[in-house]
């Protein structure tokens, strides 16, 4: 079976063509600057190390997806002869609200429900829905499946996802914690379960650390809590997002600086986090280089970043009554030994014994970061959200045959 995985952003489009059963990746790429001058597409076929960059105007996502289809069916460097070889299309959808606790086959009724969730993710869901509609137009008759960032977290108990606001804000407005990065947390916790020997009971903490970051507590395969909330702004400090702050501080700053709602929203989402504290960059690598050179604000940002993550790890260990494994994934989690060491420093009391030599090396694949004597294991596990989307698509399409 061949599944085309689509992830539409507001001005970008990530795609992969893969076999969900074997995990074989046929083609992978990215369309950038859709609707903006200078748009281009990156296309790669890993099996033969072929890479190409195509510069072409893409006024809308339709032109971008047409270019993707043209590339994967190209007689010279394509990986299939025609789109008839594609069995289904899997779509990343950011917000499923309470309507979707699992991935679903797209129907008119499902599309209508997705539309209703758009007000919870106005920057993401409309682009995701546009991708679905475009593929329905370009490849009529092919099944489309929606896979939600929020669905893995729908197993959280009510005491974990509720906010202490007037109850009608939940019943009438659906204001609650939803969580994001669900496909990554699902994949990584599943791999960790296997690395632990598939015990009947397990307590796993997943740290998905990239420019956006979130942490989840996964007990016996089910998420019981996660850091992101109604939106991806809540939780740990991120590249440009502030994470947890006193809500009254938002009103204080907004009023003192005479900011509009949008300006305050941009300040918290795009000007804060590592960028806000460090002041020069939102990139963790730039922060680490500057901190090592003695830049005080970079060092402060570095310490704050690890402190916030460590606090949630301790919190979730307490909520689960212990922890068997702490997993690091995402661009920062997979590549920064410094961040991993900083986060785990101070967790010796719960049984973490980091192998600093192993942690300092760049290694591909899954890596055990702790010593053999460590009561709590720490792993570096590369995430694969696209494979989760492809697998869910495969299972749902097969179930409907």
Short mmCIF file of C-alpha atoms in Angstrom, two decimals:
data_model
loop_
_atom_site.label_atom_id
_atom_site.label_comp_id
_atom_site.label_asym_id
_atom_site.label_seq_id
_atom_site.Cartn_x
_atom_site.Cartn_y
_atom_site.Cartn_z
CA UNK A 1 0.00 0.00 0.00
CA UNK A 2 1.17 3.55 -0.74
CA UNK A 3 -0.07 6.47 1.35
CA UNK A 4 0.57 10.12 0.55
CA UNK A 5 0.92 12.11 3.78
CA UNK A 6 0.09 15.81 3.56
CA UNK A 7 0.80 18.50 6.17
CA UNK A 8 -0.48 21.89 5.03
CA UNK A 9 0.61 25.05 6.80
CA UNK A 10 -0.51 28.59 6.00
CA UNK A 11 2.28 29.09 3.43
CA UNK A 12 3.99 25.70 3.38
CA UNK A 13 3.29 22.07 2.59
CA UNK A 14 5.22 19.03 3.80
CA UNK A 15 4.65 15.70 2.08
CA UNK A 16 5.78 12.08 2.13
CA UNK A 17 4.88 9.05 0.04
CA UNK A 18 5.46 5.87 2.02
CA UNK A 19 4.47 2.30 2.73
CA UNK A 20 2.71 2.24 6.13
CA UNK A 21 3.32 -1.46 6.64
CA UNK A 22 7.08 -1.54 6.08
CA UNK A 23 7.83 2.13 6.73
CA UNK A 24 9.59 2.37 3.36
CA UNK A 25 9.87 6.01 2.29
CA UNK A 26 9.53 6.59 -1.45
CA UNK A 27 9.57 10.38 -1.62
CA UNK A 28 9.74 13.30 0.79
CA UNK A 29 9.70 17.04 0.37
CA UNK A 30 8.56 20.51 1.22
CA UNK A 31 6.85 23.34 -0.64
CA UNK A 32 7.75 26.75 0.75
CA UNK A 33 6.47 30.32 0.37
CA UNK A 34 3.10 29.31 -1.09
CA UNK A 35 1.33 32.49 -2.16
CA UNK A 36 4.55 34.45 -1.65
CA UNK A 37 7.17 35.53 -4.16
CA UNK A 38 10.08 33.10 -4.44
CA UNK A 39 8.14 29.88 -3.85
CA UNK A 40 9.98 26.58 -4.33
CA UNK A 41 9.68 22.86 -3.76
CA UNK A 42 12.23 20.44 -2.35
CA UNK A 43 11.87 16.85 -3.56
CA UNK A 44 13.91 13.84 -2.45
CA UNK A 45 13.85 10.10 -3.11
CA UNK A 46 15.88 8.48 -0.29
CA UNK A 47 16.32 5.10 -1.98
CA UNK A 48 18.64 6.50 -4.65
CA UNK A 49 19.81 9.68 -2.85
CA UNK A 50 18.14 11.87 -5.47
CA UNK A 51 17.42 15.48 -4.53
CA UNK A 52 16.09 18.38 -6.57
CA UNK A 53 14.86 21.90 -5.90
CA UNK A 54 12.14 23.24 -8.18
CA UNK A 55 11.52 26.98 -8.24
CA UNK A 56 8.02 27.68 -9.47
CA UNK A 57 5.17 30.05 -8.64
CA UNK A 58 2.63 28.48 -6.29
CA UNK A 59 -0.16 31.03 -5.78
CA UNK A 60 -2.23 28.55 -3.74
CA UNK A 61 -1.94 25.10 -2.18
CA UNK A 62 -3.58 23.66 -5.29
CA UNK A 63 -0.55 24.55 -7.44
CA UNK A 64 1.74 23.21 -4.73
CA UNK A 65 -0.05 19.85 -4.61
CA UNK A 66 -0.14 19.69 -8.42
CA UNK A 67 3.63 20.16 -8.36
CA UNK A 68 4.00 17.37 -5.78
CA UNK A 69 1.93 15.00 -7.93
CA UNK A 70 3.91 16.00 -11.02
CA UNK A 71 7.20 15.26 -9.23
CA UNK A 72 6.31 11.84 -7.82
CA UNK A 73 4.94 10.73 -11.24
CA UNK A 74 7.73 12.32 -13.31
CA UNK A 75 9.02 9.83 -15.95
CA UNK A 76 12.64 10.72 -15.14
CA UNK A 77 12.80 10.92 -11.35
CA UNK A 78 9.31 9.98 -10.11
CA UNK A 79 8.63 7.00 -7.84
CA UNK A 80 5.25 5.93 -9.27
CA UNK A 81 3.83 5.80 -12.81
CA UNK A 82 0.51 7.44 -11.96
CA UNK A 83 -1.61 8.59 -9.02
CA UNK A 84 -3.59 5.37 -9.37
CA UNK A 85 -0.77 3.74 -7.37
CA UNK A 86 -1.63 5.94 -4.39
CA UNK A 87 -4.14 4.10 -2.22
CA UNK A 88 -5.05 6.89 0.22
CA UNK A 89 -4.11 10.32 1.49
CA UNK A 90 -3.45 11.01 5.18
CA UNK A 91 -3.73 14.58 6.45
CA UNK A 92 -2.36 16.18 9.57
CA UNK A 93 -5.10 18.22 11.24
CA UNK A 94 -3.98 20.31 14.20
CA UNK A 95 -7.17 20.60 16.26
CA UNK A 96 -9.91 18.02 16.66
CA UNK A 97 -11.42 19.48 19.81
CA UNK A 98 -13.54 17.00 21.75
CA UNK A 99 -15.15 15.78 18.55
CA UNK A 100 -12.26 13.55 17.46
CA UNK A 101 -10.57 11.16 19.90
CA UNK A 102 -9.05 9.19 17.03
CA UNK A 103 -8.24 9.47 13.33
CA UNK A 104 -11.22 9.36 10.95
CA UNK A 105 -12.16 8.78 7.33
CA UNK A 106 -13.09 12.13 5.84
CA UNK A 107 -16.77 12.47 4.96
CA UNK A 108 -18.93 15.59 4.45
CA UNK A 109 -20.08 15.26 8.07
CA UNK A 110 -16.48 15.00 9.29
CA UNK A 111 -15.49 18.06 7.24
CA UNK A 112 -18.31 20.03 8.85
CA UNK A 113 -17.15 18.99 12.33
CA UNK A 114 -13.57 19.96 11.45
CA UNK A 115 -14.81 23.37 10.36
CA UNK A 116 -16.38 23.84 13.78
CA UNK A 117 -12.98 23.14 15.39
CA UNK A 118 -11.29 25.83 13.29
CA UNK A 119 -12.07 28.58 15.80
CA UNK A 120 -9.85 26.70 18.27
CA UNK A 121 -6.92 26.74 15.81
CA UNK A 122 -7.57 29.61 13.36
CA UNK A 123 -3.97 29.65 12.10
CA UNK A 124 -3.76 25.92 11.39
CA UNK A 125 -7.07 24.14 10.78
CA UNK A 126 -8.15 26.22 7.75
CA UNK A 127 -4.90 25.32 5.96
CA UNK A 128 -5.32 21.64 6.91
CA UNK A 129 -8.88 21.65 5.55
CA UNK A 130 -7.73 23.36 2.37
CA UNK A 131 -5.30 20.50 1.81
CA UNK A 132 -8.09 17.95 2.15
CA UNK A 133 -10.40 19.78 -0.25
CA UNK A 134 -7.63 20.20 -2.79
CA UNK A 135 -6.73 16.50 -2.74
CA UNK A 136 -10.40 15.58 -3.12
CA UNK A 137 -10.43 17.77 -6.23
CA UNK A 138 -7.13 16.53 -7.68
CA UNK A 139 -7.62 12.84 -6.82
CA UNK A 140 -11.39 12.23 -6.75
CA UNK A 141 -12.47 8.92 -5.32
CA UNK A 142 -9.33 8.39 -3.25
CA UNK A 143 -9.99 8.03 0.50
CA UNK A 144 -8.75 10.86 2.71
CA UNK A 145 -8.09 10.40 6.43
CA UNK A 146 -7.75 13.13 9.08
CA UNK A 147 -5.18 12.53 11.83
CA UNK A 148 -5.38 15.01 14.69
CA UNK A 149 -2.60 16.49 16.82
CA UNK A 150 -5.03 16.55 19.74
CA UNK A 151 -6.51 13.03 19.59
CA UNK A 152 -3.77 11.16 21.52
CA UNK A 153 -4.35 13.47 24.48
CA UNK A 154 -8.10 12.82 24.66
CA UNK A 155 -7.47 10.10 27.28
CA UNK A 156 -6.55 12.76 29.87
CA UNK A 157 -8.77 12.62 32.97
CA UNK A 158 -11.02 15.60 33.60
CA UNK A 159 -8.92 16.87 36.50
CA UNK A 160 -5.96 17.15 34.13
CA UNK A 161 -7.64 18.93 31.23
CA UNK A 162 -10.03 21.26 33.05
CA UNK A 163 -9.19 24.87 33.89
CA UNK A 164 -10.39 26.39 37.18
CA UNK A 165 -12.60 28.89 35.36
CA UNK A 166 -16.39 29.23 35.66
CA UNK A 167 -17.72 25.86 34.54
CA UNK A 168 -19.86 27.40 31.79
CA UNK A 169 -16.66 28.46 30.01
CA UNK A 170 -16.09 24.75 29.45
CA UNK A 171 -19.67 23.68 28.70
CA UNK A 172 -20.49 26.63 26.44
CA UNK A 173 -17.12 27.61 24.94
CA UNK A 174 -15.19 24.31 25.23
CA UNK A 175 -12.30 26.08 26.96
CA UNK A 176 -10.02 23.32 28.30
CA UNK A 177 -6.61 21.78 27.78
CA UNK A 178 -6.37 19.83 24.51
CA UNK A 179 -2.63 19.30 23.95
CA UNK A 180 -0.72 19.10 20.67
CA UNK A 181 2.12 17.14 19.00
CA UNK A 182 -0.05 14.09 19.66
CA UNK A 183 1.25 12.00 16.76
CA UNK A 184 4.83 12.52 17.98
CA UNK A 185 3.96 11.66 21.59
CA UNK A 186 2.09 8.57 20.41
CA UNK A 187 4.97 7.36 18.24
CA UNK A 188 7.77 8.02 20.73
CA UNK A 189 5.95 6.56 23.73
CA UNK A 190 5.18 3.46 21.64
CA UNK A 191 8.85 3.02 20.73
CA UNK A 192 9.84 3.54 24.38
CA UNK A 193 7.35 0.87 25.40
CA UNK A 194 9.07 -1.56 23.02
CA UNK A 195 12.55 -0.57 24.27
CA UNK A 196 11.39 -1.29 27.82
CA UNK A 197 10.38 -4.80 26.74
CA UNK A 198 6.62 -4.11 26.43
CA UNK A 199 5.79 -4.40 30.14
CA UNK A 200 2.14 -4.71 31.14
CA UNK A 201 2.42 -1.44 33.03
CA UNK A 202 4.63 1.51 32.13
CA UNK A 203 5.19 5.15 33.04
CA UNK A 204 6.77 7.17 30.24
CA UNK A 205 7.49 10.88 29.91
CA UNK A 206 7.99 12.24 26.39
CA UNK A 207 9.80 15.55 25.87
CA UNK A 208 9.09 16.78 22.33
CA UNK A 209 11.51 19.69 22.05
CA UNK A 210 11.75 21.80 18.92
CA UNK A 211 10.98 25.43 18.15
CA UNK A 212 7.63 24.45 19.63
CA UNK A 213 7.78 22.03 22.54
CA UNK A 214 5.53 19.93 24.72
CA UNK A 215 5.81 17.19 27.32
CA UNK A 216 3.41 14.34 27.99
CA UNK A 217 2.87 11.79 30.73
CA UNK A 218 1.93 8.42 29.23
CA UNK A 219 0.78 5.74 31.66
CA UNK A 220 0.15 2.23 30.34
CA UNK A 221 0.06 3.58 26.79
CA UNK A 222 -2.44 6.37 27.47
CA UNK A 223 -1.77 10.06 27.87
CA UNK A 224 -2.79 11.30 31.33
CA UNK A 225 -1.44 14.85 30.98
CA UNK A 226 0.42 17.14 28.61
CA UNK A 227 1.80 20.66 28.76
CA UNK A 228 0.11 22.48 25.86
CA UNK A 229 -3.42 23.66 26.51
CA UNK A 230 -6.30 25.25 24.65
CA UNK A 231 -3.60 26.50 22.27
CA UNK A 232 0.07 25.60 21.75
CA UNK A 233 1.09 28.61 23.87
CA UNK A 234 0.74 26.93 27.27
CA UNK A 235 3.47 24.81 28.82
CA UNK A 236 7.23 25.03 28.60
CA UNK A 237 9.25 27.97 27.30
CA UNK A 238 9.76 27.56 23.53
CA UNK A 239 11.65 29.19 20.67
CA UNK A 240 9.36 32.22 20.43
CA UNK A 241 6.48 31.27 22.79
CA UNK A 242 6.42 32.28 26.43
CA UNK A 243 4.78 29.13 27.82
CA UNK A 244 3.30 29.34 31.33
CA UNK A 245 2.97 32.85 32.76
CA UNK A 246 0.67 34.64 35.18
CA UNK A 247 -2.45 35.54 33.12
CA UNK A 248 -2.63 38.89 34.92
CA UNK A 249 0.83 39.72 33.53
CA UNK A 250 -0.72 39.61 30.04
CA UNK A 251 -3.31 42.26 30.96
CA UNK A 252 -0.70 44.36 32.77
CA UNK A 253 1.69 44.44 29.79
CA UNK A 254 -1.13 44.95 27.28
CA UNK A 255 -2.49 47.97 29.15
CA UNK A 256 0.87 49.50 30.03
CA UNK A 257 2.14 49.26 26.45
CA UNK A 258 -1.20 50.10 24.84
CA UNK A 259 -1.22 46.94 22.74
CA UNK A 260 -4.11 45.51 20.76
CA UNK A 261 -5.22 41.91 21.30
CA UNK A 262 -3.34 40.83 18.17
CA UNK A 263 -0.19 42.69 19.19
CA UNK A 264 -0.24 41.04 22.61
CA UNK A 265 -0.88 37.66 21.02
CA UNK A 266 2.10 38.18 18.71
CA UNK A 267 4.24 39.27 21.66
CA UNK A 268 3.55 36.00 23.49
CA UNK A 269 3.68 33.70 20.45
CA UNK A 270 6.36 35.25 18.25
CA UNK A 271 8.56 37.51 20.40
CA UNK A 272 8.94 35.58 23.65
CA UNK A 273 10.57 32.32 24.76
CA UNK A 274 14.25 31.86 23.92
CA UNK A 275 14.09 34.83 21.54
CA UNK A 276 12.56 37.10 24.15
CA UNK A 277 15.08 36.29 26.88
CA UNK A 278 18.22 35.82 24.75
CA UNK A 279 17.28 38.67 22.43
CA UNK A 280 19.31 37.61 19.40
CA UNK A 281 17.78 34.38 18.10
CA UNK A 282 15.11 31.78 18.77
CA UNK A 283 17.46 28.98 17.66
CA UNK A 284 18.67 26.74 20.47
CA UNK A 285 22.02 26.29 18.72
CA UNK A 286 22.66 30.05 18.67
CA UNK A 287 21.69 30.22 22.34
CA UNK A 288 24.11 27.43 23.29
CA UNK A 289 27.02 29.00 21.37
CA UNK A 290 26.42 32.40 22.96
CA UNK A 291 25.99 30.91 26.45
CA UNK A 292 29.27 29.02 26.11
CA UNK A 293 30.93 32.32 25.15
CA UNK A 294 29.66 33.95 28.33
CA UNK A 295 26.58 35.83 27.07
CA UNK A 296 24.57 36.32 30.26
CA UNK A 297 21.15 36.52 28.61
CA UNK A 298 21.86 33.41 26.56
CA UNK A 299 22.92 31.59 29.72
CA UNK A 300 19.75 32.75 31.47
CA UNK A 301 17.61 31.52 28.58
CA UNK A 302 19.44 28.19 28.58
CA UNK A 303 18.93 27.74 32.33
CA UNK A 304 15.28 28.78 32.16
CA UNK A 305 14.61 26.37 29.29
CA UNK A 306 15.99 23.37 31.18
CA UNK A 307 14.38 24.48 34.46
CA UNK A 308 10.89 24.60 32.95
CA UNK A 309 11.25 21.18 31.32
CA UNK A 310 12.72 19.58 34.45
CA UNK A 311 9.82 20.95 36.48
CA UNK A 312 7.27 19.21 34.29
CA UNK A 313 9.26 15.96 34.31
CA UNK A 314 9.16 16.01 38.11
CA UNK A 315 5.47 16.93 38.08
CA UNK A 316 4.55 14.08 35.77
CA UNK A 317 6.66 11.57 37.68
CA UNK A 318 4.65 12.54 40.77
CA UNK A 319 1.31 12.32 38.94
CA UNK A 320 2.12 8.81 37.66
CA UNK A 321 3.66 7.63 40.94
CA UNK A 322 7.07 7.19 39.35
CA UNK A 323 8.62 6.97 35.89
CA UNK A 324 10.25 4.17 33.90
CA UNK A 325 11.59 6.19 30.97
CA UNK A 326 12.19 9.82 29.98
CA UNK A 327 12.33 10.30 26.20
CA UNK A 328 13.76 13.17 24.17
CA UNK A 329 12.61 13.85 20.63
CA UNK A 330 12.15 16.73 18.17
CA UNK A 331 14.87 18.89 16.66
CA UNK A 332 16.32 19.98 20.00
CA UNK A 333 15.58 16.81 21.94
CA UNK A 334 17.26 14.62 19.33
CA UNK A 335 20.30 16.81 18.66
CA UNK A 336 21.22 18.79 21.78
CA UNK A 337 23.16 16.73 24.30
CA UNK A 338 23.57 19.93 26.32
CA UNK A 339 19.82 20.41 26.75
CA UNK A 340 19.32 16.74 27.64
CA UNK A 341 22.07 16.89 30.26
CA UNK A 342 20.75 20.15 31.71
CA UNK A 343 17.23 18.74 31.98
CA UNK A 344 18.31 15.49 33.63
CA UNK A 345 20.73 17.20 36.04
CA UNK A 346 19.04 17.21 39.44
CA UNK A 347 16.85 14.19 38.70
CA UNK A 348 19.27 11.74 40.30
CA UNK A 349 16.91 11.57 43.29
CA UNK A 350 14.33 9.71 41.19
CA UNK A 351 16.95 7.28 39.88
CA UNK A 352 18.38 8.93 36.74
CA UNK A 353 22.06 8.14 36.06
CA UNK A 354 23.04 9.86 32.81
CA UNK A 355 25.90 8.39 30.77
CA UNK A 356 27.51 11.69 29.82
CA UNK A 357 29.86 10.14 27.28
CA UNK A 358 27.03 8.47 25.36
CA UNK A 359 24.84 11.56 25.65
CA UNK A 360 27.55 13.81 24.19
CA UNK A 361 27.89 11.77 20.99
CA UNK A 362 25.76 12.33 17.89
CA UNK A 363 24.24 8.97 17.01
CA UNK A 364 21.45 8.01 14.64
CA UNK A 365 18.43 6.01 15.69
CA UNK A 366 17.24 5.20 19.20
CA UNK A 367 19.89 5.71 21.89
CA UNK A 368 19.90 4.72 25.56
CA UNK A 369 21.37 7.76 27.35
CA UNK A 370 21.59 6.38 30.87
CA UNK A 371 23.91 3.91 32.58
CA UNK A 372 22.95 0.26 32.94
CA UNK A 373 22.54 0.82 36.69
CA UNK A 374 20.06 3.68 36.20
CA UNK A 375 16.66 2.92 37.75
CA UNK A 376 15.02 5.34 35.32
CA UNK A 377 16.04 5.05 31.67
CA UNK A 378 16.45 8.03 29.37
CA UNK A 379 16.25 7.65 25.60
CA UNK A 380 16.83 9.72 22.51
CA UNK A 381 14.13 8.59 20.06
CA UNK A 382 13.74 10.23 16.63
CA UNK A 383 10.09 11.00 16.05
CA UNK A 384 8.20 9.96 12.92
CA UNK A 385 4.85 11.71 12.84
CA UNK A 386 4.33 10.98 9.15
CA UNK A 387 4.57 7.23 9.77
CA UNK A 388 1.88 7.50 12.46
CA UNK A 389 -0.38 9.35 10.01
CA UNK A 390 0.30 6.75 7.30
CA UNK A 391 -0.38 3.84 9.66
CA UNK A 392 -3.63 5.34 10.92
CA UNK A 393 -4.69 5.99 7.32
CA UNK A 394 -3.86 2.39 6.36
CA UNK A 395 -5.83 0.94 9.28
CA UNK A 396 -8.91 3.10 8.71
CA UNK A 397 -9.02 2.53 4.95
CA UNK A 398 -8.60 -1.23 5.38
CA UNK A 399 -11.34 -1.30 8.01
CA UNK A 400 -13.81 0.33 5.61
CA UNK A 401 -13.20 -2.10 2.73
#
